[in-house]
Amino acid sequence: MTAAHPDRAIARELSDLILAGCGVGGAEADDFEHLRDFITDQALDLRLVEAFAGSMTLARCAFSPPPRRFHFDPAGDLAVVIEALEIEHGEPWLVDLVAWPVDQPSEFATAAGRADLLGADHIGNPASFYGGRPLRVHRHPLSWLRAGCCGVVVLDERRAGARLAGALGNLAGEDEEHARQIARMTAGMLSPRRIVFPRASASAA
Protein backbone atom coordinates (compact mmCIF):
# COMPACT_ATOMS: atom_id res chain seq x y z
CA MET A 1 0.00 0.00 0.00
CA THR A 2 0.99 3.63 -0.36
CA ALA A 3 2.00 5.61 2.70
CA ALA A 4 -1.29 7.47 2.42
CA HIS A 5 -3.48 4.52 3.41
CA PRO A 6 -6.81 4.69 1.53
CA ASP A 7 -9.89 4.74 3.67
CA ARG A 8 -13.53 4.23 2.81
CA ALA A 9 -14.30 7.96 2.90
CA ILE A 10 -11.61 8.65 0.29
CA ALA A 11 -12.84 5.74 -1.84
CA ARG A 12 -16.43 7.01 -1.73
CA GLU A 13 -15.31 10.55 -2.54
CA LEU A 14 -13.31 9.45 -5.59
CA SER A 15 -16.01 7.02 -6.73
CA ASP A 16 -18.60 9.78 -6.61
CA LEU A 17 -16.20 12.06 -8.47
CA ILE A 18 -15.64 9.69 -11.38
CA LEU A 19 -19.34 8.84 -11.61
CA ALA A 20 -20.19 12.55 -11.72
CA GLY A 21 -17.21 13.40 -13.89
CA CYS A 22 -19.05 13.42 -17.18
CA GLY A 23 -21.66 15.79 -15.80
CA VAL A 24 -19.16 18.00 -14.00
CA GLY A 25 -16.82 17.88 -16.95
CA GLY A 26 -19.50 18.69 -19.45
CA ALA A 27 -19.13 15.54 -21.55
CA GLU A 28 -21.58 15.29 -24.43
CA ALA A 29 -23.30 12.25 -25.91
CA ASP A 30 -20.74 12.31 -28.72
CA ASP A 31 -17.99 11.87 -26.13
CA PHE A 32 -19.35 8.43 -25.24
CA GLU A 33 -19.12 7.50 -28.90
CA HIS A 34 -15.55 8.78 -28.77
CA LEU A 35 -14.91 6.51 -25.77
CA ARG A 36 -16.24 3.51 -27.67
CA ASP A 37 -14.06 4.42 -30.66
CA PHE A 38 -11.06 4.98 -28.35
CA ILE A 39 -11.47 1.52 -26.81
CA THR A 40 -11.75 -0.05 -30.26
CA ASP A 41 -8.84 1.89 -31.78
CA GLN A 42 -6.55 1.03 -28.87
CA ALA A 43 -7.70 -2.63 -28.83
CA LEU A 44 -8.29 -2.49 -25.08
CA ASP A 45 -9.61 -5.52 -23.20
CA LEU A 46 -12.36 -4.07 -21.02
CA ARG A 47 -12.28 -7.08 -18.68
CA LEU A 48 -8.65 -6.33 -17.81
CA VAL A 49 -9.28 -2.59 -17.67
CA GLU A 50 -12.07 -3.11 -15.16
CA ALA A 51 -9.98 -5.53 -13.09
CA PHE A 52 -6.86 -3.36 -12.87
CA ALA A 53 -7.94 0.20 -13.72
CA GLY A 54 -11.55 0.19 -12.55
CA SER A 55 -13.93 2.54 -14.29
CA MET A 56 -12.94 4.34 -17.48
CA THR A 57 -14.70 7.33 -18.96
CA LEU A 58 -14.17 10.48 -21.00
CA ALA A 59 -14.63 13.90 -19.42
CA ARG A 60 -13.58 17.49 -19.96
CA CYS A 61 -10.56 18.19 -17.75
CA ALA A 62 -8.12 21.00 -17.04
CA PHE A 63 -4.49 20.13 -16.33
CA SER A 64 -1.95 21.99 -14.18
CA PRO A 65 1.86 22.14 -14.62
CA PRO A 66 4.11 19.65 -12.75
CA PRO A 67 3.48 18.19 -10.31
CA ARG A 68 0.61 17.54 -12.67
CA ARG A 69 -2.93 17.52 -11.33
CA PHE A 70 -6.27 17.66 -13.09
CA HIS A 71 -9.82 18.64 -12.29
CA PHE A 72 -13.07 18.38 -14.21
CA ASP A 73 -13.75 21.52 -16.23
CA PRO A 74 -16.42 22.03 -18.94
CA ALA A 75 -13.95 24.22 -20.85
CA GLY A 76 -11.08 21.71 -20.57
CA ASP A 77 -9.62 19.10 -22.89
CA LEU A 78 -11.46 15.89 -23.66
CA ALA A 79 -9.57 13.36 -21.53
CA VAL A 80 -9.54 9.70 -20.61
CA VAL A 81 -10.12 9.12 -16.89
CA ILE A 82 -9.36 5.86 -15.08
CA GLU A 83 -9.09 4.79 -11.45
CA ALA A 84 -5.84 4.17 -9.59
CA LEU A 85 -6.38 1.04 -7.50
CA GLU A 86 -4.33 -0.56 -4.73
CA ILE A 87 -4.86 -4.12 -3.54
CA GLU A 88 -5.00 -4.89 0.19
CA HIS A 89 -5.91 -8.37 1.46
CA GLY A 90 -7.20 -9.20 -2.01
CA GLU A 91 -9.56 -6.22 -2.06
CA PRO A 92 -9.11 -3.33 -4.53
CA TRP A 93 -9.15 0.16 -3.05
CA LEU A 94 -9.66 3.33 -5.04
CA VAL A 95 -6.89 5.77 -4.04
CA ASP A 96 -6.91 8.32 -6.86
CA LEU A 97 -8.01 9.16 -10.40
CA VAL A 98 -5.68 9.41 -13.40
CA ALA A 99 -6.43 11.35 -16.59
CA TRP A 100 -4.75 12.40 -19.82
CA PRO A 101 -5.89 14.31 -22.93
CA VAL A 102 -7.13 11.80 -25.49
CA ASP A 103 -4.44 12.75 -28.01
CA GLN A 104 -1.61 13.26 -25.45
CA PRO A 105 -1.19 10.07 -23.39
CA SER A 106 2.19 11.15 -22.01
CA GLU A 107 0.61 14.24 -20.37
CA PHE A 108 -1.14 12.29 -17.61
CA ALA A 109 -2.02 13.66 -14.19
CA THR A 110 -3.71 12.62 -10.94
CA ALA A 111 -6.70 14.21 -9.24
CA ALA A 112 -5.47 14.12 -5.66
CA GLY A 113 -1.76 13.25 -5.81
CA ARG A 114 -2.33 10.18 -3.62
CA ALA A 115 -1.23 7.49 -6.09
CA ASP A 116 2.42 6.95 -7.03
CA LEU A 117 2.01 3.87 -9.27
CA LEU A 118 -0.51 2.04 -11.41
CA GLY A 119 -0.30 -1.75 -11.12
CA ALA A 120 1.68 -1.56 -7.88
CA ASP A 121 0.51 -5.02 -6.78
CA HIS A 122 2.67 -6.56 -9.53
CA ILE A 123 5.83 -5.47 -7.71
CA GLY A 124 5.47 -8.04 -4.95
CA ASN A 125 3.74 -10.75 -6.98
CA PRO A 126 6.09 -13.66 -7.84
CA ALA A 127 3.95 -14.43 -10.91
CA SER A 128 5.05 -11.10 -12.43
CA PHE A 129 8.62 -12.45 -12.60
CA TYR A 130 7.85 -16.03 -13.60
CA GLY A 131 10.63 -17.65 -15.60
CA GLY A 132 13.00 -14.78 -14.83
CA ARG A 133 11.09 -12.24 -16.86
CA PRO A 134 11.40 -8.60 -15.77
CA LEU A 135 8.54 -6.39 -14.65
CA ARG A 136 7.60 -3.95 -17.39
CA VAL A 137 7.60 -0.27 -16.44
CA HIS A 138 5.45 1.74 -18.85
CA ARG A 139 5.96 5.38 -19.69
CA HIS A 140 2.29 6.27 -19.54
CA PRO A 141 -1.08 4.72 -18.60
CA LEU A 142 -2.21 4.13 -22.17
CA SER A 143 0.82 1.91 -22.85
CA TRP A 144 -0.07 -0.02 -19.71
CA LEU A 145 -3.70 -0.44 -20.77
CA ARG A 146 -2.62 -1.63 -24.22
CA ALA A 147 -0.44 -4.27 -22.53
CA GLY A 148 -3.42 -5.67 -20.66
CA CYS A 149 -2.41 -3.80 -17.48
CA CYS A 150 0.72 -5.96 -17.12
CA GLY A 151 3.50 -4.12 -15.34
CA VAL A 152 3.45 -0.71 -13.70
CA VAL A 153 3.26 2.99 -14.54
CA VAL A 154 5.09 5.61 -12.48
CA LEU A 155 2.73 8.43 -11.55
CA ASP A 156 4.96 10.20 -9.02
CA GLU A 157 8.72 9.82 -9.48
CA ARG A 158 9.44 11.31 -6.07
CA ARG A 159 7.69 8.47 -4.23
CA ALA A 160 7.70 5.53 -6.64
CA GLY A 161 11.44 4.79 -6.54
CA ALA A 162 11.42 3.09 -3.14
CA ARG A 163 8.52 0.87 -4.14
CA LEU A 164 10.13 -0.11 -7.45
CA ALA A 165 13.32 -0.97 -5.56
CA GLY A 166 11.33 -3.59 -3.66
CA ALA A 167 10.54 -5.54 -6.83
CA LEU A 168 11.11 -9.31 -6.59
CA GLY A 169 13.00 -9.35 -9.90
CA ASN A 170 14.39 -7.10 -12.61
CA LEU A 171 12.65 -4.05 -14.04
CA ALA A 172 12.33 -3.38 -17.79
CA GLY A 173 12.14 0.10 -19.27
CA GLU A 174 10.61 0.73 -22.67
CA ASP A 175 13.99 1.73 -24.11
CA GLU A 176 17.47 2.75 -23.00
CA GLU A 177 16.51 6.32 -22.12
CA HIS A 178 13.56 5.10 -20.06
CA ALA A 179 15.78 2.57 -18.27
CA ARG A 180 18.15 5.39 -17.28
CA GLN A 181 15.19 7.35 -15.94
CA ILE A 182 14.17 4.37 -13.79
CA ALA A 183 17.77 4.06 -12.58
CA ARG A 184 17.71 7.69 -11.44
CA MET A 185 14.45 7.11 -9.58
CA THR A 186 15.87 4.10 -7.74
CA ALA A 187 19.45 5.36 -7.27
CA GLY A 188 20.99 4.01 -4.08
CA MET A 189 18.10 1.59 -3.58
CA LEU A 190 18.36 -0.75 -6.58
CA SER A 191 21.38 -1.93 -8.56
CA PRO A 192 21.35 -0.53 -12.12
CA ARG A 193 22.19 -4.07 -13.27
CA ARG A 194 18.61 -5.03 -12.41
CA ILE A 195 17.18 -2.51 -14.87
CA VAL A 196 17.00 -3.79 -18.43
CA PHE A 197 15.62 -2.61 -21.78
CA PRO A 198 14.99 -4.13 -25.22
CA ARG A 199 18.24 -4.71 -27.10
CA ALA A 200 16.75 -3.17 -30.26
CA SER A 201 16.38 0.19 -28.47
CA ALA A 202 20.07 0.46 -27.48
CA SER A 203 21.89 3.47 -28.85
CA ALA A 204 24.75 3.07 -31.31
CA ALA A 205 27.08 4.11 -28.53
PDB file of C-alpha atoms in Angstrom:
ATOM      1  CA  MET A   1       0.000   0.000   0.000  1.00  0.00           C
ATOM      2  CA  THR A   2       0.993   3.631  -0.356  1.00  0.00           C
ATOM      3  CA  ALA A   3       1.998   5.606   2.703  1.00  0.00           C
ATOM      4  CA  ALA A   4      -1.293   7.471   2.422  1.00  0.00           C
ATOM      5  CA  HIS A   5      -3.479   4.517   3.406  1.00  0.00           C
ATOM      6  CA  PRO A   6      -6.808   4.695   1.529  1.00  0.00           C
ATOM      7  CA  ASP A   7      -9.891   4.736   3.666  1.00  0.00           C
ATOM      8  CA  ARG A   8     -13.530   4.228   2.807  1.00  0.00           C
ATOM      9  CA  ALA A   9     -14.302   7.964   2.899  1.00  0.00           C
ATOM     10  CA  ILE A  10     -11.611   8.646   0.286  1.00  0.00           C
ATOM     11  CA  ALA A  11     -12.844   5.739  -1.840  1.00  0.00           C
ATOM     12  CA  ARG A  12     -16.426   7.012  -1.725  1.00  0.00           C
ATOM     13  CA  GLU A  13     -15.312  10.548  -2.536  1.00  0.00           C
ATOM     14  CA  LEU A  14     -13.312   9.454  -5.589  1.00  0.00           C
ATOM     15  CA  SER A  15     -16.009   7.022  -6.733  1.00  0.00           C
ATOM     16  CA  ASP A  16     -18.596   9.782  -6.607  1.00  0.00           C
ATOM     17  CA  LEU A  17     -16.198  12.056  -8.472  1.00  0.00           C
ATOM     18  CA  ILE A  18     -15.644   9.693 -11.384  1.00  0.00           C
ATOM     19  CA  LEU A  19     -19.340   8.839 -11.611  1.00  0.00           C
ATOM     20  CA  ALA A  20     -20.190  12.546 -11.719  1.00  0.00           C
ATOM     21  CA  GLY A  21     -17.206  13.399 -13.893  1.00  0.00           C
ATOM     22  CA  CYS A  22     -19.052  13.416 -17.179  1.00  0.00           C
ATOM     23  CA  GLY A  23     -21.655  15.785 -15.800  1.00  0.00           C
ATOM     24  CA  VAL A  24     -19.164  18.001 -13.998  1.00  0.00           C
ATOM     25  CA  GLY A  25     -16.818  17.875 -16.947  1.00  0.00           C
ATOM     26  CA  GLY A  26     -19.496  18.694 -19.453  1.00  0.00           C
ATOM     27  CA  ALA A  27     -19.133  15.544 -21.552  1.00  0.00           C
ATOM     28  CA  GLU A  28     -21.577  15.292 -24.434  1.00  0.00           C
ATOM     29  CA  ALA A  29     -23.296  12.248 -25.909  1.00  0.00           C
ATOM     30  CA  ASP A  30     -20.735  12.307 -28.718  1.00  0.00           C
ATOM     31  CA  ASP A  31     -17.991  11.870 -26.128  1.00  0.00           C
ATOM     32  CA  PHE A  32     -19.353   8.433 -25.245  1.00  0.00           C
ATOM     33  CA  GLU A  33     -19.121   7.502 -28.901  1.00  0.00           C
ATOM     34  CA  HIS A  34     -15.548   8.777 -28.769  1.00  0.00           C
ATOM     35  CA  LEU A  35     -14.911   6.508 -25.771  1.00  0.00           C
ATOM     36  CA  ARG A  36     -16.244   3.510 -27.671  1.00  0.00           C
ATOM     37  CA  ASP A  37     -14.058   4.424 -30.660  1.00  0.00           C
ATOM     38  CA  PHE A  38     -11.064   4.976 -28.349  1.00  0.00           C
ATOM     39  CA  ILE A  39     -11.471   1.518 -26.806  1.00  0.00           C
ATOM     40  CA  THR A  40     -11.755  -0.048 -30.262  1.00  0.00           C
ATOM     41  CA  ASP A  41      -8.841   1.891 -31.779  1.00  0.00           C
ATOM     42  CA  GLN A  42      -6.546   1.027 -28.868  1.00  0.00           C
ATOM     43  CA  ALA A  43      -7.702  -2.626 -28.834  1.00  0.00           C
ATOM     44  CA  LEU A  44      -8.294  -2.489 -25.083  1.00  0.00           C
ATOM     45  CA  ASP A  45      -9.609  -5.517 -23.196  1.00  0.00           C
ATOM     46  CA  LEU A  46     -12.362  -4.067 -21.019  1.00  0.00           C
ATOM     47  CA  ARG A  47     -12.281  -7.075 -18.677  1.00  0.00           C
ATOM     48  CA  LEU A  48      -8.649  -6.329 -17.810  1.00  0.00           C
ATOM     49  CA  VAL A  49      -9.281  -2.586 -17.670  1.00  0.00           C
ATOM     50  CA  GLU A  50     -12.070  -3.111 -15.157  1.00  0.00           C
ATOM     51  CA  ALA A  51      -9.981  -5.529 -13.087  1.00  0.00           C
ATOM     52  CA  PHE A  52      -6.858  -3.363 -12.870  1.00  0.00           C
ATOM     53  CA  ALA A  53      -7.941   0.202 -13.721  1.00  0.00           C
ATOM     54  CA  GLY A  54     -11.553   0.195 -12.546  1.00  0.00           C
ATOM     55  CA  SER A  55     -13.927   2.538 -14.292  1.00  0.00           C
ATOM     56  CA  MET A  56     -12.936   4.343 -17.480  1.00  0.00           C
ATOM     57  CA  THR A  57     -14.701   7.329 -18.957  1.00  0.00           C
ATOM     58  CA  LEU A  58     -14.174  10.483 -21.002  1.00  0.00           C
ATOM     59  CA  ALA A  59     -14.628  13.897 -19.419  1.00  0.00           C
ATOM     60  CA  ARG A  60     -13.585  17.487 -19.964  1.00  0.00           C
ATOM     61  CA  CYS A  61     -10.559  18.185 -17.748  1.00  0.00           C
ATOM     62  CA  ALA A  62      -8.124  21.005 -17.041  1.00  0.00           C
ATOM     63  CA  PHE A  63      -4.490  20.132 -16.326  1.00  0.00           C
ATOM     64  CA  SER A  64      -1.950  21.988 -14.177  1.00  0.00           C
ATOM     65  CA  PRO A  65       1.861  22.138 -14.623  1.00  0.00           C
ATOM     66  CA  PRO A  66       4.107  19.650 -12.748  1.00  0.00           C
ATOM     67  CA  PRO A  67       3.481  18.191 -10.307  1.00  0.00           C
ATOM     68  CA  ARG A  68       0.608  17.537 -12.667  1.00  0.00           C
ATOM     69  CA  ARG A  69      -2.932  17.522 -11.334  1.00  0.00           C
ATOM     70  CA  PHE A  70      -6.271  17.663 -13.094  1.00  0.00           C
ATOM     71  CA  HIS A  71      -9.821  18.639 -12.286  1.00  0.00           C
ATOM     72  CA  PHE A  72     -13.066  18.384 -14.207  1.00  0.00           C
ATOM     73  CA  ASP A  73     -13.748  21.523 -16.234  1.00  0.00           C
ATOM     74  CA  PRO A  74     -16.415  22.028 -18.944  1.00  0.00           C
ATOM     75  CA  ALA A  75     -13.951  24.217 -20.854  1.00  0.00           C
ATOM     76  CA  GLY A  76     -11.076  21.714 -20.571  1.00  0.00           C
ATOM     77  CA  ASP A  77      -9.625  19.101 -22.895  1.00  0.00           C
ATOM     78  CA  LEU A  78     -11.464  15.892 -23.655  1.00  0.00           C
ATOM     79  CA  ALA A  79      -9.571  13.363 -21.527  1.00  0.00           C
ATOM     80  CA  VAL A  80      -9.542   9.697 -20.613  1.00  0.00           C
ATOM     81  CA  VAL A  81     -10.122   9.123 -16.894  1.00  0.00           C
ATOM     82  CA  ILE A  82      -9.361   5.856 -15.078  1.00  0.00           C
ATOM     83  CA  GLU A  83      -9.093   4.788 -11.455  1.00  0.00           C
ATOM     84  CA  ALA A  84      -5.844   4.172  -9.587  1.00  0.00           C
ATOM     85  CA  LEU A  85      -6.378   1.043  -7.500  1.00  0.00           C
ATOM     86  CA  GLU A  86      -4.332  -0.558  -4.732  1.00  0.00           C
ATOM     87  CA  ILE A  87      -4.856  -4.124  -3.541  1.00  0.00           C
ATOM     88  CA  GLU A  88      -5.004  -4.893   0.187  1.00  0.00           C
ATOM     89  CA  HIS A  89      -5.909  -8.370   1.457  1.00  0.00           C
ATOM     90  CA  GLY A  90      -7.196  -9.195  -2.013  1.00  0.00           C
ATOM     91  CA  GLU A  91      -9.562  -6.217  -2.059  1.00  0.00           C
ATOM     92  CA  PRO A  92      -9.115  -3.333  -4.529  1.00  0.00           C
ATOM     93  CA  TRP A  93      -9.151   0.163  -3.045  1.00  0.00           C
ATOM     94  CA  LEU A  94      -9.663   3.333  -5.043  1.00  0.00           C
ATOM     95  CA  VAL A  95      -6.888   5.767  -4.044  1.00  0.00           C
ATOM     96  CA  ASP A  96      -6.908   8.324  -6.865  1.00  0.00           C
ATOM     97  CA  LEU A  97      -8.014   9.159 -10.400  1.00  0.00           C
ATOM     98  CA  VAL A  98      -5.679   9.406 -13.402  1.00  0.00           C
ATOM     99  CA  ALA A  99      -6.435  11.351 -16.588  1.00  0.00           C
ATOM    100  CA  TRP A 100      -4.753  12.404 -19.815  1.00  0.00           C
ATOM    101  CA  PRO A 101      -5.886  14.311 -22.927  1.00  0.00           C
ATOM    102  CA  VAL A 102      -7.132  11.801 -25.489  1.00  0.00           C
ATOM    103  CA  ASP A 103      -4.436  12.749 -28.007  1.00  0.00           C
ATOM    104  CA  GLN A 104      -1.606  13.258 -25.446  1.00  0.00           C
ATOM    105  CA  PRO A 105      -1.185  10.067 -23.390  1.00  0.00           C
ATOM    106  CA  SER A 106       2.186  11.154 -22.012  1.00  0.00           C
ATOM    107  CA  GLU A 107       0.610  14.235 -20.372  1.00  0.00           C
ATOM    108  CA  PHE A 108      -1.136  12.288 -17.608  1.00  0.00           C
ATOM    109  CA  ALA A 109      -2.023  13.659 -14.185  1.00  0.00           C
ATOM    110  CA  THR A 110      -3.711  12.617 -10.940  1.00  0.00           C
ATOM    111  CA  ALA A 111      -6.704  14.207  -9.242  1.00  0.00           C
ATOM    112  CA  ALA A 112      -5.466  14.123  -5.658  1.00  0.00           C
ATOM    113  CA  GLY A 113      -1.757  13.245  -5.810  1.00  0.00           C
ATOM    114  CA  ARG A 114      -2.331  10.176  -3.617  1.00  0.00           C
ATOM    115  CA  ALA A 115      -1.231   7.487  -6.089  1.00  0.00           C
ATOM    116  CA  ASP A 116       2.419   6.948  -7.032  1.00  0.00           C
ATOM    117  CA  LEU A 117       2.010   3.868  -9.272  1.00  0.00           C
ATOM    118  CA  LEU A 118      -0.511   2.037 -11.409  1.00  0.00           C
ATOM    119  CA  GLY A 119      -0.296  -1.749 -11.121  1.00  0.00           C
ATOM    120  CA  ALA A 120       1.681  -1.564  -7.885  1.00  0.00           C
ATOM    121  CA  ASP A 121       0.508  -5.021  -6.776  1.00  0.00           C
ATOM    122  CA  HIS A 122       2.665  -6.562  -9.534  1.00  0.00           C
ATOM    123  CA  ILE A 123       5.834  -5.467  -7.715  1.00  0.00           C
ATOM    124  CA  GLY A 124       5.466  -8.040  -4.947  1.00  0.00           C
ATOM    125  CA  ASN A 125       3.738 -10.745  -6.977  1.00  0.00           C
ATOM    126  CA  PRO A 126       6.087 -13.657  -7.842  1.00  0.00           C
ATOM    127  CA  ALA A 127       3.954 -14.426 -10.912  1.00  0.00           C
ATOM    128  CA  SER A 128       5.053 -11.103 -12.427  1.00  0.00           C
ATOM    129  CA  PHE A 129       8.619 -12.448 -12.598  1.00  0.00           C
ATOM    130  CA  TYR A 130       7.852 -16.031 -13.598  1.00  0.00           C
ATOM    131  CA  GLY A 131      10.629 -17.649 -15.596  1.00  0.00           C
ATOM    132  CA  GLY A 132      13.003 -14.784 -14.829  1.00  0.00           C
ATOM    133  CA  ARG A 133      11.090 -12.242 -16.857  1.00  0.00           C
ATOM    134  CA  PRO A 134      11.398  -8.602 -15.774  1.00  0.00           C
ATOM    135  CA  LEU A 135       8.538  -6.393 -14.645  1.00  0.00           C
ATOM    136  CA  ARG A 136       7.603  -3.949 -17.390  1.00  0.00           C
ATOM    137  CA  VAL A 137       7.602  -0.267 -16.441  1.00  0.00           C
ATOM    138  CA  HIS A 138       5.451   1.738 -18.847  1.00  0.00           C
ATOM    139  CA  ARG A 139       5.964   5.381 -19.687  1.00  0.00           C
ATOM    140  CA  HIS A 140       2.286   6.266 -19.544  1.00  0.00           C
ATOM    141  CA  PRO A 141      -1.076   4.722 -18.597  1.00  0.00           C
ATOM    142  CA  LEU A 142      -2.208   4.127 -22.173  1.00  0.00           C
ATOM    143  CA  SER A 143       0.823   1.909 -22.852  1.00  0.00           C
ATOM    144  CA  TRP A 144      -0.075  -0.021 -19.705  1.00  0.00           C
ATOM    145  CA  LEU A 145      -3.703  -0.440 -20.774  1.00  0.00           C
ATOM    146  CA  ARG A 146      -2.615  -1.632 -24.217  1.00  0.00           C
ATOM    147  CA  ALA A 147      -0.441  -4.266 -22.534  1.00  0.00           C
ATOM    148  CA  GLY A 148      -3.418  -5.674 -20.660  1.00  0.00           C
ATOM    149  CA  CYS A 149      -2.410  -3.802 -17.482  1.00  0.00           C
ATOM    150  CA  CYS A 150       0.717  -5.958 -17.119  1.00  0.00           C
ATOM    151  CA  GLY A 151       3.500  -4.116 -15.345  1.00  0.00           C
ATOM    152  CA  VAL A 152       3.446  -0.710 -13.704  1.00  0.00           C
ATOM    153  CA  VAL A 153       3.256   2.990 -14.537  1.00  0.00           C
ATOM    154  CA  VAL A 154       5.088   5.606 -12.476  1.00  0.00           C
ATOM    155  CA  LEU A 155       2.725   8.435 -11.549  1.00  0.00           C
ATOM    156  CA  ASP A 156       4.961  10.204  -9.023  1.00  0.00           C
ATOM    157  CA  GLU A 157       8.716   9.815  -9.479  1.00  0.00           C
ATOM    158  CA  ARG A 158       9.440  11.313  -6.066  1.00  0.00           C
ATOM    159  CA  ARG A 159       7.688   8.474  -4.229  1.00  0.00           C
ATOM    160  CA  ALA A 160       7.699   5.534  -6.641  1.00  0.00           C
ATOM    161  CA  GLY A 161      11.441   4.787  -6.537  1.00  0.00           C
ATOM    162  CA  ALA A 162      11.423   3.087  -3.140  1.00  0.00           C
ATOM    163  CA  ARG A 163       8.516   0.867  -4.144  1.00  0.00           C
ATOM    164  CA  LEU A 164      10.129  -0.110  -7.446  1.00  0.00           C
ATOM    165  CA  ALA A 165      13.321  -0.970  -5.556  1.00  0.00           C
ATOM    166  CA  GLY A 166      11.327  -3.593  -3.655  1.00  0.00           C
ATOM    167  CA  ALA A 167      10.543  -5.545  -6.827  1.00  0.00           C
ATOM    168  CA  LEU A 168      11.106  -9.306  -6.594  1.00  0.00           C
ATOM    169  CA  GLY A 169      12.999  -9.347  -9.896  1.00  0.00           C
ATOM    170  CA  ASN A 170      14.395  -7.096 -12.614  1.00  0.00           C
ATOM    171  CA  LEU A 171      12.654  -4.052 -14.042  1.00  0.00           C
ATOM    172  CA  ALA A 172      12.329  -3.376 -17.786  1.00  0.00           C
ATOM    173  CA  GLY A 173      12.145   0.101 -19.265  1.00  0.00           C
ATOM    174  CA  GLU A 174      10.605   0.733 -22.675  1.00  0.00           C
ATOM    175  CA  ASP A 175      13.988   1.733 -24.109  1.00  0.00           C
ATOM    176  CA  GLU A 176      17.472   2.753 -23.002  1.00  0.00           C
ATOM    177  CA  GLU A 177      16.514   6.319 -22.118  1.00  0.00           C
ATOM    178  CA  HIS A 178      13.559   5.103 -20.062  1.00  0.00           C
ATOM    179  CA  ALA A 179      15.777   2.565 -18.269  1.00  0.00           C
ATOM    180  CA  ARG A 180      18.147   5.388 -17.284  1.00  0.00           C
ATOM    181  CA  GLN A 181      15.190   7.348 -15.942  1.00  0.00           C
ATOM    182  CA  ILE A 182      14.165   4.374 -13.787  1.00  0.00           C
ATOM    183  CA  ALA A 183      17.768   4.062 -12.576  1.00  0.00           C
ATOM    184  CA  ARG A 184      17.711   7.695 -11.439  1.00  0.00           C
ATOM    185  CA  MET A 185      14.451   7.109  -9.578  1.00  0.00           C
ATOM    186  CA  THR A 186      15.870   4.097  -7.743  1.00  0.00           C
ATOM    187  CA  ALA A 187      19.446   5.356  -7.265  1.00  0.00           C
ATOM    188  CA  GLY A 188      20.987   4.014  -4.079  1.00  0.00           C
ATOM    189  CA  MET A 189      18.098   1.588  -3.576  1.00  0.00           C
ATOM    190  CA  LEU A 190      18.360  -0.747  -6.583  1.00  0.00           C
ATOM    191  CA  SER A 191      21.379  -1.929  -8.561  1.00  0.00           C
ATOM    192  CA  PRO A 192      21.353  -0.528 -12.123  1.00  0.00           C
ATOM    193  CA  ARG A 193      22.186  -4.073 -13.269  1.00  0.00           C
ATOM    194  CA  ARG A 194      18.612  -5.026 -12.407  1.00  0.00           C
ATOM    195  CA  ILE A 195      17.178  -2.509 -14.866  1.00  0.00           C
ATOM    196  CA  VAL A 196      16.995  -3.787 -18.434  1.00  0.00           C
ATOM    197  CA  PHE A 197      15.619  -2.614 -21.784  1.00  0.00           C
ATOM    198  CA  PRO A 198      14.993  -4.135 -25.225  1.00  0.00           C
ATOM    199  CA  ARG A 199      18.238  -4.708 -27.096  1.00  0.00           C
ATOM    200  CA  ALA A 200      16.747  -3.167 -30.263  1.00  0.00           C
ATOM    201  CA  SER A 201      16.377   0.191 -28.472  1.00  0.00           C
ATOM    202  CA  ALA A 202      20.067   0.462 -27.479  1.00  0.00           C
ATOM    203  CA  SER A 203      21.887   3.468 -28.848  1.00  0.00           C
ATOM    204  CA  ALA A 204      24.746   3.069 -31.312  1.00  0.00           C
ATOM    205  CA  ALA A 205      27.084   4.113 -28.530  1.00  0.00           C
TER     206      ALA A 205
END
